[in-house]
Short mmCIF file of C-alpha atoms in Angstrom, two decimals:
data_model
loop_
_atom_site.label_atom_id
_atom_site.label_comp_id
_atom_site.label_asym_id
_atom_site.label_seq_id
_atom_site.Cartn_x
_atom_site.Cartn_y
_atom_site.Cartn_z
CA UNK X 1 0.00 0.00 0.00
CA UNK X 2 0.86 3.43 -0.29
CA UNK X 3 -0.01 6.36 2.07
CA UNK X 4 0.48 9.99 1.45
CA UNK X 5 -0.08 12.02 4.34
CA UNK X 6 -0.02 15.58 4.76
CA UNK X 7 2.02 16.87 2.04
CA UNK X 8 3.01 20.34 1.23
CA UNK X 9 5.33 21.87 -1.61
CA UNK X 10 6.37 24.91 -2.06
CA UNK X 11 9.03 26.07 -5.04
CA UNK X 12 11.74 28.48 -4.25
CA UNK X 13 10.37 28.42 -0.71
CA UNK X 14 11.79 31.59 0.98
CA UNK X 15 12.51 34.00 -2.09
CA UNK X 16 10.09 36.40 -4.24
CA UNK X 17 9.28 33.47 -6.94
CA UNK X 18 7.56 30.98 -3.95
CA UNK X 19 4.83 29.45 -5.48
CA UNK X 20 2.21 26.68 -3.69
CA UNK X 21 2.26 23.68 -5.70
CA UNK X 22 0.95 20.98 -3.35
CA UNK X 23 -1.16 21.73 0.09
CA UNK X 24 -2.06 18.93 2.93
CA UNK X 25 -2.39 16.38 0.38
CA UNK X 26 -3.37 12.68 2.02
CA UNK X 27 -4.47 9.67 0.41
CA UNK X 28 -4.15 5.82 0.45
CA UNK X 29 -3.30 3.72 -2.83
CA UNK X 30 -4.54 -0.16 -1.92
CA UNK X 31 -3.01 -3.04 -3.50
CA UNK X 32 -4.01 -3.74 -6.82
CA UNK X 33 -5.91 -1.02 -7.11
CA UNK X 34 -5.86 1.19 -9.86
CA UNK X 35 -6.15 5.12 -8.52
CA UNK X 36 -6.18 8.29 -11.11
CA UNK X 37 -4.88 11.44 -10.61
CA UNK X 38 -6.46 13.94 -12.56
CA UNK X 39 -6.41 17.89 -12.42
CA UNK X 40 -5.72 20.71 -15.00
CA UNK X 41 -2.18 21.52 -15.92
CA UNK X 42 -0.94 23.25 -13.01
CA UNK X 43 -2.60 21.63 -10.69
CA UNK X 44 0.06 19.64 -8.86
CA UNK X 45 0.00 15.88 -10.40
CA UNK X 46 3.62 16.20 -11.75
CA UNK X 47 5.03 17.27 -8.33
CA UNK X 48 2.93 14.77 -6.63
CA UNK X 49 3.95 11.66 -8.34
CA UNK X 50 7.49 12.60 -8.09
CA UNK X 51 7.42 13.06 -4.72
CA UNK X 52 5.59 9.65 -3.91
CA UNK X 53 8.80 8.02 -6.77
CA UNK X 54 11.36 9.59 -3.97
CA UNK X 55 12.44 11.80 -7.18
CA UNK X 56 11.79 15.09 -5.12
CA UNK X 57 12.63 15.23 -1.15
CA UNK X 58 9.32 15.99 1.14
CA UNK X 59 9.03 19.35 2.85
CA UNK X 60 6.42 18.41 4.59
CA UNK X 61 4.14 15.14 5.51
CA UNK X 62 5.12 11.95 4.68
CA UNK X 63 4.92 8.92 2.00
CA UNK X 64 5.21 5.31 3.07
CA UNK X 65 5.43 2.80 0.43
CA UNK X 66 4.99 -0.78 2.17
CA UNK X 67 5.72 1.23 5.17
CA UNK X 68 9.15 2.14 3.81
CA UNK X 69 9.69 6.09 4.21
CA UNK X 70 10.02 6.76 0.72
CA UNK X 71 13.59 8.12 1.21
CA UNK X 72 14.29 4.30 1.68
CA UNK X 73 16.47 3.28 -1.02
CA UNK X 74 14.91 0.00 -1.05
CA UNK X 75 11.96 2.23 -2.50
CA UNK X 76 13.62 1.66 -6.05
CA UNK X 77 12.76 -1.43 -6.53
CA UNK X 78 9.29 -1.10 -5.98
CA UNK X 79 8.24 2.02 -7.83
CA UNK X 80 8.53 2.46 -11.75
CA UNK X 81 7.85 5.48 -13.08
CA UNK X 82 6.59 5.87 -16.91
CA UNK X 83 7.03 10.33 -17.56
CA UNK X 84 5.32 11.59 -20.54
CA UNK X 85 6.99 11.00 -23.88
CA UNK X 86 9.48 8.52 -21.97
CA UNK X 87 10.71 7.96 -25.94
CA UNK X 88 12.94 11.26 -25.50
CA UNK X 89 15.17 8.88 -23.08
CA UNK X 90 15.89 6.23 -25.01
CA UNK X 91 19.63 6.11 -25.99
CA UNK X 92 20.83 2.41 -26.62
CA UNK X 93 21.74 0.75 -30.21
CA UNK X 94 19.20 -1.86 -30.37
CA UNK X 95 15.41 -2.31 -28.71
CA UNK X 96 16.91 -5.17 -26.25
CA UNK X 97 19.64 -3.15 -25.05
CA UNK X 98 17.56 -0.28 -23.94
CA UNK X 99 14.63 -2.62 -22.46
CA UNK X 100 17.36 -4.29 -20.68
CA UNK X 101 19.48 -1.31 -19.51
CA UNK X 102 17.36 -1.11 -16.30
CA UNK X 103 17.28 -4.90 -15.33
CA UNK X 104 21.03 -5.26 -15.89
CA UNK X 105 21.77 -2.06 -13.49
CA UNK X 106 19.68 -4.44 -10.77
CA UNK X 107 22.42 -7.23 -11.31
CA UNK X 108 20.36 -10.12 -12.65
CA UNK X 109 21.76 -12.98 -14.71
CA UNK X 110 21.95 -13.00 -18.95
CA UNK X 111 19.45 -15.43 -18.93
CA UNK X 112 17.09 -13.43 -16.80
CA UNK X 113 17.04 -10.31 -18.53
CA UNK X 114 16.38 -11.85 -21.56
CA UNK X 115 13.46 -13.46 -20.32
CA UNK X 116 12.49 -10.02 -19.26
CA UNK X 117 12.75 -7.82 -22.25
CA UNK X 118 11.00 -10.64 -24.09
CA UNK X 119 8.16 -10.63 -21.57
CA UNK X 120 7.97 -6.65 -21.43
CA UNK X 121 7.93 -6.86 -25.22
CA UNK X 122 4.97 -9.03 -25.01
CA UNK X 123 3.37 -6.75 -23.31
CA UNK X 124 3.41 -3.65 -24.64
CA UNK X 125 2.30 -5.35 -28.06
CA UNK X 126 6.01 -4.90 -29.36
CA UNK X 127 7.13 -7.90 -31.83
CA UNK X 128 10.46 -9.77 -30.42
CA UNK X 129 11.22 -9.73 -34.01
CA UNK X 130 12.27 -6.55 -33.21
CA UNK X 131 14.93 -6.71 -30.55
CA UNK X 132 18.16 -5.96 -32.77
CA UNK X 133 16.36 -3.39 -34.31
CA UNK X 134 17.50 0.27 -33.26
CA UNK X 135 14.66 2.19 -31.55
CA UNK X 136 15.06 5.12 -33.59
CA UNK X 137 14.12 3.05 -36.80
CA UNK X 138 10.65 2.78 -35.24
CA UNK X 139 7.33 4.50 -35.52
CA UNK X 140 6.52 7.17 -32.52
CA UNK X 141 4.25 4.78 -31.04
CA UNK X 142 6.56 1.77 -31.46
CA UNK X 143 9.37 3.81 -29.47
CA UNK X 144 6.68 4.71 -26.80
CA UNK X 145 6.29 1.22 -26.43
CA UNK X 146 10.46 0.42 -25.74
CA UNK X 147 10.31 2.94 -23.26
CA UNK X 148 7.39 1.78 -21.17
CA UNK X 149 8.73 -1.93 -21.56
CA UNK X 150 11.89 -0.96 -20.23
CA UNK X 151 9.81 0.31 -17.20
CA UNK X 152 7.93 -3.06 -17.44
CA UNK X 153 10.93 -5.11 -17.50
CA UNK X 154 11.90 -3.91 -14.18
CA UNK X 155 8.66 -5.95 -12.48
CA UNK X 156 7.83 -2.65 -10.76
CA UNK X 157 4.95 -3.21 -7.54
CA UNK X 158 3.54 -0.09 -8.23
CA UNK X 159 3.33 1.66 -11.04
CA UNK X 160 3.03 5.50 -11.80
CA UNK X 161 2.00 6.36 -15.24
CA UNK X 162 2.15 10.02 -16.38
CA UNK X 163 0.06 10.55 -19.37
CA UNK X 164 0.80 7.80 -20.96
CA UNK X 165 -0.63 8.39 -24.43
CA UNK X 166 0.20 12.08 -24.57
CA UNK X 167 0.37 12.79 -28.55
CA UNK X 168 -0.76 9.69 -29.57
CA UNK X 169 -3.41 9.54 -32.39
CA UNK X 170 -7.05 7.83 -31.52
CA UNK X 171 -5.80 4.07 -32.63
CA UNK X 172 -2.81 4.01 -31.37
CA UNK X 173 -3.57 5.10 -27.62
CA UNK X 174 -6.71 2.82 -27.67
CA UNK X 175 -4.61 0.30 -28.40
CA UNK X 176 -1.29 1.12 -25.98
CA UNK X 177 -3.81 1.71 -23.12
CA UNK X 178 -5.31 -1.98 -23.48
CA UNK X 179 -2.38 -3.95 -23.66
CA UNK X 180 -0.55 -1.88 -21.04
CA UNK X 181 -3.36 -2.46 -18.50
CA UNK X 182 -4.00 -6.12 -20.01
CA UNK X 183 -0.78 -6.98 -18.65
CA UNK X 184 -0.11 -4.74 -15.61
CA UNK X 185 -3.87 -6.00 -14.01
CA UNK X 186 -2.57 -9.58 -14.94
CA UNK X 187 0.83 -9.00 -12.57
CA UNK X 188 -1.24 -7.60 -9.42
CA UNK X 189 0.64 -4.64 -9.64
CA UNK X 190 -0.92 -1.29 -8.35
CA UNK X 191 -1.17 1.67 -11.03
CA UNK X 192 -1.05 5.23 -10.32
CA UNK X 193 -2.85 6.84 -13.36
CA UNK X 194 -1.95 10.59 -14.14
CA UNK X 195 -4.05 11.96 -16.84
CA UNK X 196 -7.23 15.00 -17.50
CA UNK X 197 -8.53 12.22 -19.94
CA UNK X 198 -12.09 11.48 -18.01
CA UNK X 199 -12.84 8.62 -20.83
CA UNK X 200 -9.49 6.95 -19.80
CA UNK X 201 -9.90 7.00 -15.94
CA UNK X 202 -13.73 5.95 -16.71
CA UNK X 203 -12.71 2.94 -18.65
CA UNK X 204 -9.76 1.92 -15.75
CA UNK X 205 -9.27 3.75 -12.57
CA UNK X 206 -10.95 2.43 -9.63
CA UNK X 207 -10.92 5.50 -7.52
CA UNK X 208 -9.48 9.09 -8.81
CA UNK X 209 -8.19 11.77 -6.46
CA UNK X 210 -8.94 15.51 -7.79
CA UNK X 211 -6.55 18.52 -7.88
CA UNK X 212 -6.22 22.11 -8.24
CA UNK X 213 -4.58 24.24 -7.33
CA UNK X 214 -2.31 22.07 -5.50
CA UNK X 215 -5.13 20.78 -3.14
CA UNK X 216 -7.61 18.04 -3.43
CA UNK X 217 -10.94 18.71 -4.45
CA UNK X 218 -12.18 15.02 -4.42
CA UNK X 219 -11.74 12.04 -3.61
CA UNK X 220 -14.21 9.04 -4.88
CA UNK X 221 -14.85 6.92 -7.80
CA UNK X 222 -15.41 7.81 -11.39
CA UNK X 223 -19.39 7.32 -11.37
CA UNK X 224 -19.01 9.49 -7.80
CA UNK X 225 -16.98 12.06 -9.80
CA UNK X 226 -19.39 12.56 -13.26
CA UNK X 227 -22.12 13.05 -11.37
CA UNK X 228 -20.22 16.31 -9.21
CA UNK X 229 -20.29 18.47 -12.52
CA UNK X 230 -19.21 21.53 -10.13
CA UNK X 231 -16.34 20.06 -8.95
CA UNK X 232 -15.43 18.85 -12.99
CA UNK X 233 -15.87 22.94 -12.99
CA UNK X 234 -13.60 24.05 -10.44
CA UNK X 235 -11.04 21.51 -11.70
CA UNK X 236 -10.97 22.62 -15.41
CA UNK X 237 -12.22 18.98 -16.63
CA UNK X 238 -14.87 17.57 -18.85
CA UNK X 239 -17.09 14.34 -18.12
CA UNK X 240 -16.40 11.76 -20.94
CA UNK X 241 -18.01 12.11 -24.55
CA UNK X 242 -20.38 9.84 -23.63
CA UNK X 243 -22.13 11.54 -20.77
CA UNK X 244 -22.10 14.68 -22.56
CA UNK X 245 -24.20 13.22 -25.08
CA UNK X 246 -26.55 10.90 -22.97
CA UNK X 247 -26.69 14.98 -20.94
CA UNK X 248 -27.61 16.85 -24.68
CA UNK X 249 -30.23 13.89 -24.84
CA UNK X 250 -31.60 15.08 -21.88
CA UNK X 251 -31.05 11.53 -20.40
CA UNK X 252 -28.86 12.28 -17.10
CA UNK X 253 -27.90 9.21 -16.49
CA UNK X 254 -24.63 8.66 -14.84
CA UNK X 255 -22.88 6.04 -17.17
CA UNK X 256 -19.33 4.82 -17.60
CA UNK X 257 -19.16 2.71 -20.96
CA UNK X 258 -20.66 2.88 -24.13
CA UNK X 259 -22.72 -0.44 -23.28
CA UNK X 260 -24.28 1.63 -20.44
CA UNK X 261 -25.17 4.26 -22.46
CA UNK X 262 -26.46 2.16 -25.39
CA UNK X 263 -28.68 0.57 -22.85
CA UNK X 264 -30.64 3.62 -21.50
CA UNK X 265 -30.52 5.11 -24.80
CA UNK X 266 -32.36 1.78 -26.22
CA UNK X 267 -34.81 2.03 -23.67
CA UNK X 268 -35.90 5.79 -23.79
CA UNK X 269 -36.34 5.60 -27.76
CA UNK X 270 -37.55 1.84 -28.59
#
C-alpha cells in the first residue's frame, strides 16, 4: 500500500518566486488497485507523483510505500515510473539493449534479462522480431512502447504512469492503453494513473483523487466524480463524450461505458 499524508510543496520556498504547488495532500493507494490522478495543468500531479517516486525530497508530511519512508532506497525497486513522452530517453543501439538497460543495473543474470525484455515486449504489443532493431528506426508509437517496456521489464509493484498516451493519435492510444493495463492488471501490480482524460480514468481507474490548485478537491470513484459536474468545474475537466451526449439527450444518467449508455438510450427511444 501506499499512504500519502499531509504533504506540502512549495518552489523556491523563501525567495520572491515561492509558489504553492501541493497543500495537505493525504491519500491511500490499496493493493491492486488502480487510482487516477487527474487535475488541469498546473494543478500539482507532476510534483505529486514525483514526490511519492522519492524523485523530489518531502518538505512536509510523509509517503510510506509498504511502510518504507520513501527516502528508503529499497523504494527503487518497488516504484517504476513511466514520464510523458518517456521515448525522448531512449539512448541504446538496439530495442533489447535499452529494455534491458534497467534490469542489468539491478544485477540479474543474462538469462534473466532476456526473459524479461522478451516478456515486457509481449506486453506492450512490441514484436520480439524486433529486438536488434535500433529504436530510432521505429514509428513514434513503437518507441513509446520500448520505453514503457523498459519500465515493465523492471517488475515494478507499483506503477506511476504520467500521461501515458500524450500525442498519440485515436488508434494508437486505444490500443497502448489496453495492452498496457491487459498486462499490468494480470501482474497484481498497483497503477497510479496521471491523466485530465475522463474517458481513460472511466474505462480503468478504480478510484481518482482531484486537484487544483495544488489541493484536493475530491476524492471518490469515477461514477461518484461525473455526477459532481461543479467540482469537474472548479477543476478545469470535462465528463467523458459519452455523458455529454446521454446529458444533450436530456437523459442524465450517470454512465461509464458505451454499453451503459447504449442501454438507457435503447430504452428511452424503442
Amino acid at each position: 500500500m501506499i499512504s500519502v499524508k499531509n504533504i506540502d510543496y512549495t518552489y523556491m520556498k523563501g525567495t520572491p518566486f515561492e509558489k504553492l504547488a501541493l497543500k495537505n495532500i493525504s491519500f491511500d493507494v490499496a493493493a491492486g488497485e488502480v487510482l487516477a490522478i487527474a487535475g488541469h495543468t498546473g494543478s500539482g500531479k507532476s510534483t505529486l507523483i514525483q514526490i511519492i517516486a522519492g524523485l523530489i525530497d518531502l518538505q512536509s508530511g510523509s509517503v510510506a510505500i509498504d511502510n518504507l519512508p520513501v527516502a528508503d532506497k529499497k523504494i527503487r525497486r518497488l516504484v517504476g515510473i513511466v514520464f510523458q513522452y518517456p521515448e525522448h530517453q531512449l539512448f541504446e543501439e538496439t530495442v533489447e539493449s535499452d529494455i534491458a538497460f534497467g534490469p542489468k543495473n539491478f544485477g540479474l543474470s543474462d538469462a534473466e534479462i532476456s526473459a524479461r525484455v522478451e516478456e515486457a515486449m509481449r506486453q506492450v504489443g512490441l514484436p520480439v522480431e524486433l529486438k536488434k532493431v535500433s529504436p530510432f528506426e521505429l514509428s513514434g508509437g513503437q518507441r513509446r512502447r520500448v520505453a514503457i517496456a523498459g519500465i515493465l521489464a523492471l517488475k515494478p509493484k507499483y506503477l506511476i504512469l504520467d500521461e501515458p498516451t500524450a500525442g498519440l493519435d485515436p488508434l494508437a492510444k486505444e490500443n497502448l492503453l489496453g495492452e498496457i493495463f491487459g498486462a499490468i492488471k494480470k501482474s497484481g501490480a498497483t497503477i497510479i494513473l496521471v491523466s485530465h482524460n475522463m474517458e481513460d480514468i472511466a474505462r480503468f481507474a478504480n478510484r481518482v483523487v482531484v486537484l487544483a490548485q495544488g489541493k484536493i478537491l475530491f476524492i471518490g470513484t469515477p461514477r461518484e466524480l461525473f455526477a459532481k459536474e461543479e467540482i469537474l468545474l472548479r477543476a478545469g475537466l470535462e465528463p467523458p463524450p459519452i455523458t455529454q451526449l446521454l446529458k444533450k439527450l436530456n437523459l442524465n444518467e450517470n454512465v461509464l461505458t458505451l454499453d451503459e449508455a447504449e442501454k438507457i438510450i435503447l430504452k428511452k427511444f424503442k
